[in-house]
Coordinates of C-alpha atoms in Angstrom, one line a residue:
M732 CA 113.0 125.1 30.1
R733 CA 115.0 123.4 32.8
L734 CA 117.6 120.8 31.9
R735 CA 116.3 118.0 34.0
A736 CA 112.9 118.3 32.3
F737 CA 114.6 117.2 29.1
L738 CA 116.0 113.9 30.4
P739 CA 112.9 111.8 30.0
L740 CA 113.0 112.4 26.2
A741 CA 116.3 110.7 26.1
L742 CA 115.7 107.9 28.6
L743 CA 112.2 106.9 27.5
A744 CA 113.9 104.8 24.9
L745 CA 114.8 102.3 27.6
A746 CA 111.1 101.3 28.1
A747 CA 110.7 100.3 24.5
V748 CA 113.9 98.4 24.4
A749 CA 113.4 96.5 27.7
T750 CA 109.8 95.5 27.0
A751 CA 109.9 94.6 23.3
C752 CA 112.5 91.9 22.6
G753 CA 112.3 92.7 18.9
D754 CA 113.7 96.1 19.5
R755 CA 116.5 95.0 21.7
V756 CA 120.0 95.5 20.4
V757 CA 122.3 92.5 21.1
G758 CA 126.0 93.1 20.8
T759 CA 127.8 96.4 20.7
T760 CA 130.2 98.5 18.8
H761 CA 133.7 98.6 20.3
T762 CA 135.8 101.7 20.1
S763 CA 139.4 102.3 20.9
G764 CA 141.2 105.2 22.4
S765 CA 143.0 106.5 25.4
L766 CA 141.4 106.6 28.8
P767 CA 141.1 110.2 30.2
P768 CA 143.2 110.6 33.3
V769 CA 141.5 110.8 36.7
E770 CA 141.7 114.3 38.1
G771 CA 143.8 114.9 41.1
A772 CA 147.4 115.0 39.8
D773 CA 147.7 118.5 41.1
S774 CA 145.0 118.4 43.7
G775 CA 147.2 117.4 46.7
L776 CA 145.2 114.3 47.2
P777 CA 147.3 111.2 48.0
G778 CA 147.8 108.7 45.2
A779 CA 146.7 111.3 42.6
S780 CA 148.7 110.0 39.6
T781 CA 147.2 107.4 37.4
T782 CA 148.9 104.3 35.9
G783 CA 146.2 102.6 33.9
T784 CA 145.4 103.4 30.3
G785 CA 142.7 102.2 28.0
G786 CA 142.7 100.8 24.5
S787 CA 143.3 97.2 23.6
G788 CA 144.5 95.0 26.4
S789 CA 145.4 91.4 27.2
G790 CA 142.3 90.8 29.1
A791 CA 144.1 90.6 32.4
S792 CA 141.7 90.9 35.3
A793 CA 141.9 91.2 39.0
V794 CA 142.2 88.0 41.0
G795 CA 138.8 86.5 41.6
T796 CA 137.0 88.5 38.9
S797 CA 135.5 87.1 35.8
S798 CA 137.1 88.0 32.5
A799 CA 135.2 90.4 30.3
S800 CA 134.5 87.7 27.7
D801 CA 132.7 85.7 30.4
S802 CA 129.2 87.1 30.8
G803 CA 128.3 84.5 33.4
P804 CA 128.2 84.8 37.2
P805 CA 131.2 85.9 39.3
S806 CA 133.8 83.2 40.0
T807 CA 133.3 83.2 43.7
P808 CA 129.9 82.5 45.5
V809 CA 128.8 84.6 48.5
P810 CA 130.6 83.1 51.5
P811 CA 128.5 81.5 54.3
S812 CA 127.2 83.9 56.9
T813 CA 127.5 83.5 60.6
F814 CA 124.3 85.6 61.1
A815 CA 121.4 83.4 62.0
C816 CA 117.6 83.9 62.1
T817 CA 114.4 82.1 63.2
G818 CA 110.9 82.6 62.2
K819 CA 111.5 84.2 58.7
R820 CA 108.7 83.2 56.4
G821 CA 109.7 84.8 53.1
A822 CA 109.8 82.3 50.2
A823 CA 112.2 81.9 47.4
G824 CA 111.3 83.1 43.9
D825 CA 110.0 86.4 42.5
S826 CA 107.5 88.6 44.3
T827 CA 106.3 92.2 44.6
L828 CA 106.7 93.9 47.9
N829 CA 104.1 96.7 48.8
L830 CA 104.5 99.2 51.5
V831 CA 103.5 102.7 52.5
S832 CA 106.4 105.2 53.0
G833 CA 105.9 108.9 53.7
A834 CA 102.1 108.5 52.9
Y835 CA 102.8 107.1 49.5
A836 CA 102.2 103.6 48.3
R837 CA 105.5 102.1 47.1
D838 CA 106.5 98.8 45.6
S839 CA 109.6 96.8 44.7
L840 CA 110.4 93.6 42.9
L841 CA 112.2 91.0 44.9
H842 CA 114.2 88.0 43.6
V843 CA 115.2 85.3 46.0
P844 CA 117.4 82.4 44.8
A845 CA 116.2 78.8 45.3
S846 CA 119.2 78.2 47.5
Y847 CA 118.0 80.7 50.1
D848 CA 118.1 79.4 53.6
P849 CA 115.7 81.3 56.0
T850 CA 117.9 80.4 59.0
K851 CA 121.1 81.9 57.6
G852 CA 121.9 85.5 56.8
A853 CA 121.7 86.3 53.0
M854 CA 123.5 89.0 51.1
L855 CA 121.1 91.7 49.7
V856 CA 121.7 94.0 46.7
V857 CA 119.3 96.9 46.2
N858 CA 119.3 97.8 42.5
Y859 CA 117.9 101.2 41.4
H860 CA 116.6 101.9 37.9
G861 CA 117.3 105.0 35.8
Y862 CA 115.0 108.0 35.3
T863 CA 111.7 107.2 33.4
S864 CA 112.5 103.5 33.8
N865 CA 111.1 101.1 36.3
A866 CA 112.0 98.0 38.3
A867 CA 111.0 95.4 35.6
E868 CA 113.2 97.2 33.1
Q869 CA 116.1 97.2 35.5
V870 CA 115.8 93.5 35.9
L871 CA 116.3 93.1 32.1
L872 CA 119.0 95.8 31.8
T873 CA 121.3 94.4 34.5
N874 CA 120.6 90.7 34.2
M875 CA 121.4 90.4 37.9
N876 CA 118.9 87.6 38.7
P877 CA 120.9 84.8 37.1
V878 CA 124.0 86.0 39.0
A879 CA 122.0 86.1 42.2
D880 CA 120.9 82.5 41.5
Q881 CA 124.5 81.3 40.9
S882 CA 126.1 83.2 43.8
G883 CA 123.3 82.9 46.3
F884 CA 122.1 86.4 47.2
I885 CA 118.8 88.3 47.2
V886 CA 118.2 91.3 45.0
A887 CA 115.6 94.0 45.3
Y888 CA 114.5 96.4 42.5
P889 CA 112.6 99.4 43.9
D890 CA 110.3 101.5 41.8
G891 CA 110.7 105.3 41.9
L892 CA 107.7 107.5 42.1
G893 CA 107.3 109.3 38.9
G894 CA 110.1 107.2 37.4
G895 CA 112.8 109.0 39.4
W896 CA 114.8 109.3 42.6
N897 CA 115.5 112.4 44.6
A898 CA 119.2 111.9 44.4
G899 CA 120.3 115.5 44.2
D900 CA 120.9 117.0 40.8
C901 CA 118.6 114.4 39.3
C902 CA 115.6 113.7 39.0
T903 CA 112.4 114.9 40.8
E904 CA 110.4 116.8 38.1
T905 CA 107.8 114.0 37.7
Q906 CA 107.7 113.0 41.4
P907 CA 104.8 114.0 43.7
P908 CA 105.8 116.5 46.4
N909 CA 107.9 115.7 49.5
V910 CA 109.1 112.3 48.4
D911 CA 111.9 111.0 50.6
D912 CA 113.6 108.1 48.8
V913 CA 116.2 107.7 51.6
Q914 CA 113.4 107.0 54.0
F915 CA 111.7 104.8 51.5
T916 CA 114.9 102.8 51.3
K917 CA 115.0 102.4 55.0
D918 CA 111.3 101.3 55.1
L919 CA 112.0 98.8 52.2
L920 CA 114.9 97.3 54.1
A921 CA 112.8 97.0 57.2
L922 CA 110.1 95.2 55.3
I923 CA 112.6 92.8 53.6
G924 CA 114.3 92.1 56.9
S925 CA 111.0 91.3 58.6
E926 CA 110.3 88.5 56.1
Y927 CA 113.8 87.3 55.1
C928 CA 117.0 86.6 56.9
I929 CA 119.4 89.3 55.8
D930 CA 123.0 89.5 56.9
P931 CA 123.4 93.1 58.2
A932 CA 127.1 93.1 57.2
R933 CA 126.2 92.3 53.5
V934 CA 123.7 94.9 52.2
Y935 CA 124.8 96.8 49.1
A936 CA 123.4 99.3 46.6
T937 CA 123.8 99.8 42.8
G938 CA 121.9 101.7 40.2
F939 CA 121.9 103.0 36.7
S940 CA 121.9 106.7 35.7
N941 CA 119.5 108.4 38.2
G942 CA 119.8 105.2 40.2
G943 CA 123.6 105.6 40.2
F944 CA 123.1 109.1 41.6
M945 CA 120.9 107.5 44.3
S946 CA 123.6 104.9 45.1
H947 CA 126.1 107.7 45.7
R948 CA 123.6 109.5 48.0
L949 CA 123.0 106.3 50.0
A950 CA 126.8 105.9 50.5
C951 CA 126.7 109.4 52.0
E952 CA 123.6 109.1 54.2
M953 CA 123.3 105.4 55.0
S954 CA 126.9 104.2 55.3
D955 CA 125.8 102.5 58.5
V956 CA 123.6 100.2 56.4
F957 CA 125.2 99.8 53.0
A958 CA 128.6 98.1 53.2
A959 CA 129.5 99.3 49.6
V960 CA 128.0 100.8 46.5
A961 CA 128.6 100.4 42.8
P962 CA 127.0 103.2 40.7
V963 CA 126.7 102.9 36.9
S964 CA 126.5 106.1 34.8
G965 CA 125.6 108.3 37.7
V966 CA 127.9 110.7 39.6
L967 CA 127.7 112.4 43.0
G968 CA 124.6 114.6 42.8
I969 CA 124.5 116.2 46.3
D970 CA 126.8 118.9 47.6
P971 CA 130.0 117.3 48.8
S972 CA 129.8 119.3 52.0
A973 CA 126.6 117.4 52.8
C974 CA 128.3 114.0 52.2
T975 CA 130.0 113.1 55.5
P976 CA 129.7 109.4 56.1
P977 CA 131.1 108.4 59.5
R978 CA 133.2 105.6 57.9
A979 CA 135.1 104.9 54.7
V980 CA 132.7 103.5 52.1
P981 CA 134.0 101.2 49.4
V982 CA 132.9 102.6 46.0
E983 CA 133.1 101.0 42.5
H984 CA 132.0 103.3 39.8
F985 CA 131.3 102.4 36.1
H986 CA 131.1 105.0 33.4
G987 CA 131.4 105.4 29.6
T988 CA 133.8 108.1 28.4
A989 CA 131.3 109.1 25.6
D990 CA 128.2 109.2 27.9
P991 CA 125.9 112.0 26.4
V992 CA 123.5 112.1 29.3
V993 CA 125.9 112.2 32.3
P994 CA 129.1 113.4 30.6
Y995 CA 132.3 111.8 31.9
D996 CA 134.0 115.1 32.0
G997 CA 131.0 116.8 33.6
G998 CA 128.7 119.5 32.2
P999 CA 125.0 119.6 31.1
A1000 CA 123.1 116.5 30.3
L1001 CA 123.0 115.8 26.6
K1002 CA 125.2 118.9 26.2
L1003 CA 122.2 120.9 25.2
L1004 CA 121.2 123.3 28.0
P1005 CA 123.4 125.0 30.7
P1006 CA 121.2 125.3 33.8
I1007 CA 122.5 122.2 35.6
Q1008 CA 126.1 121.1 35.5
F1009 CA 126.8 117.6 36.5
R1010 CA 130.0 116.8 38.4
S1011 CA 132.6 114.9 36.3
V1012 CA 133.5 111.3 37.0
P1013 CA 137.1 112.3 38.0
V1014 CA 135.8 114.8 40.5
T1015 CA 133.4 112.2 41.9
I1016 CA 136.2 109.6 42.2
D1017 CA 138.6 112.2 43.8
F1018 CA 135.9 113.0 46.3
W1019 CA 135.6 109.4 47.4
R1020 CA 139.4 108.9 47.5
G1021 CA 139.7 111.9 49.7
T1022 CA 136.8 111.0 51.9
D1023 CA 138.1 107.4 52.3
N1024 CA 141.6 108.7 52.8
C1025 CA 143.0 106.3 50.2
L1026 CA 146.8 106.4 50.4
G1027 CA 147.7 103.7 48.0
A1028 CA 149.0 104.4 44.5
P1029 CA 146.5 103.7 41.7
V1030 CA 146.8 100.2 40.1
T1031 CA 145.2 98.8 37.0
S1032 CA 142.9 96.1 38.4
Y1033 CA 141.3 95.1 35.1
Q1034 CA 141.9 95.8 31.4
N1035 CA 140.2 94.4 28.4
G1036 CA 139.7 96.2 25.1
T1037 CA 137.8 99.4 25.8
A1038 CA 137.5 98.7 29.5
T1039 CA 140.0 99.7 32.2
C1040 CA 139.5 99.6 35.9
T1041 CA 141.7 101.7 38.2
Q1042 CA 141.8 100.9 41.9
W1043 CA 142.9 102.9 44.9
N1044 CA 143.3 100.8 48.1
D1045 CA 145.0 101.3 51.4
C1046 CA 142.0 103.4 52.4
N1047 CA 140.6 103.8 55.9
G1048 CA 138.8 100.8 57.3
G1049 CA 139.9 98.5 54.5
A1050 CA 137.8 100.4 51.9
E1051 CA 138.7 100.6 48.2
V1052 CA 137.7 103.0 45.5
E1053 CA 137.6 101.7 41.9
L1054 CA 136.8 103.4 38.6
C1055 CA 135.9 101.2 35.6
A1056 CA 136.0 103.5 32.6
L1057 CA 134.8 102.3 29.2
V1058 CA 136.4 104.2 26.3
G1059 CA 133.8 105.2 23.8
E1060 CA 130.9 103.8 25.6
G1061 CA 127.7 105.9 26.0
H1062 CA 125.0 105.9 28.6
Q1063 CA 124.7 102.1 28.9
W1064 CA 125.1 99.3 31.4
P1065 CA 128.5 97.6 30.6
G1066 CA 128.0 93.9 29.6
S1067 CA 124.3 94.2 29.0
S1068 CA 122.6 92.8 25.9
V1069 CA 120.1 95.6 26.2
V1070 CA 121.6 98.7 24.5
V1071 CA 119.5 101.8 24.7
P1072 CA 119.0 103.4 21.3
G1073 CA 120.4 106.9 20.7
L1074 CA 122.5 107.0 23.9
G1075 CA 125.8 105.8 22.5
N1076 CA 127.7 102.5 22.2
G1077 CA 127.5 99.7 24.6
T1078 CA 130.4 97.3 25.3
M1079 CA 130.9 93.6 26.2
D1080 CA 134.5 94.2 27.3
L1081 CA 133.4 94.2 30.9
D1082 CA 130.4 92.7 32.7
A1083 CA 129.5 95.3 35.3
T1084 CA 127.0 93.1 37.1
S1085 CA 129.4 90.2 37.7
R1086 CA 132.3 92.5 38.6
M1087 CA 130.3 94.6 41.1
V1088 CA 129.1 91.4 42.8
D1089 CA 132.7 90.3 43.2
F1090 CA 133.4 93.8 44.7
F1091 CA 130.5 93.5 47.1
V1092 CA 131.6 90.0 48.2
G1093 CA 135.0 91.4 49.0
H1094 CA 133.7 94.3 51.0
P1095 CA 131.4 93.3 53.9
M1096 CA 130.6 95.9 56.6
P1097 CA 133.6 96.1 58.9
P1098 CA 132.9 95.1 62.5
P1099 CA 132.0 97.9 64.9

């Protein structure tokens, strides 16, 4: 039995939680403890030491970022774009986009705020679901639509074939053959761009679990399109030697230290079978720090209860790398009222959705 074949047994719980309100867990168990250090102290990478620690904090947050107790939208709206369009006919509201990519019929949910102006470039976030989940469940899990309405950006929720994404180490067992999700992403963006006015400098990716793996892969292979990425509970799943983006990519990563599916310290999913060893979060972060040539010393950019965000800046091209670690949190989306049963604690000490939107707003694509 291969390890990846076991993952659906753990993640199928998301479907029941997201589609049946009576089964949804609201609120979380908070745990305390020390934040594991980021690897690299002896790796020779610049800025390898860490200064932030977990545990109870004062709630101090980075400038322009909502406090963890505020589950509402980010404090700053998306700034007006200088990119202009004519003839775009896509309407505001919720819709389903259908297309054919690689001979397969594909679909995605699209949410467009009422404030959308078809003559002005809008920010776009592509939000990938986890393995065995789907776009509709990702809408509920991340609660990104209300933030999009308040801040004024468009969000797309693609559906993976067979409930997964070919993001490297995870997860293709239930997919039909020869699925190319990177090409699907390109085709989806082309379709959205044909109907909506999208600012090419403000296109971003995020995702949960397998969708987080996919976000890392897109940073590697589509850095000319995605200005920044913010994976949640998913590490780098492709060989680092195959990840050679031509520019420094801003990366904000969220992960629970007690994640049983994608372990913070690396190793087999669910710690049951040895065939596939996931990279650790520290190794993933060190990879991006090295790739982006981040020379700045690490700083604690956010701290509240179990949540600590450590940031490395002074990277090439104005990029930043940030790790938001949640002590004691399991395989969950931080700040979500949907807590997946059996996959560890959730937390309300940090709202990942609001924080990543602030991160995106602060990192448009640099000019050529």
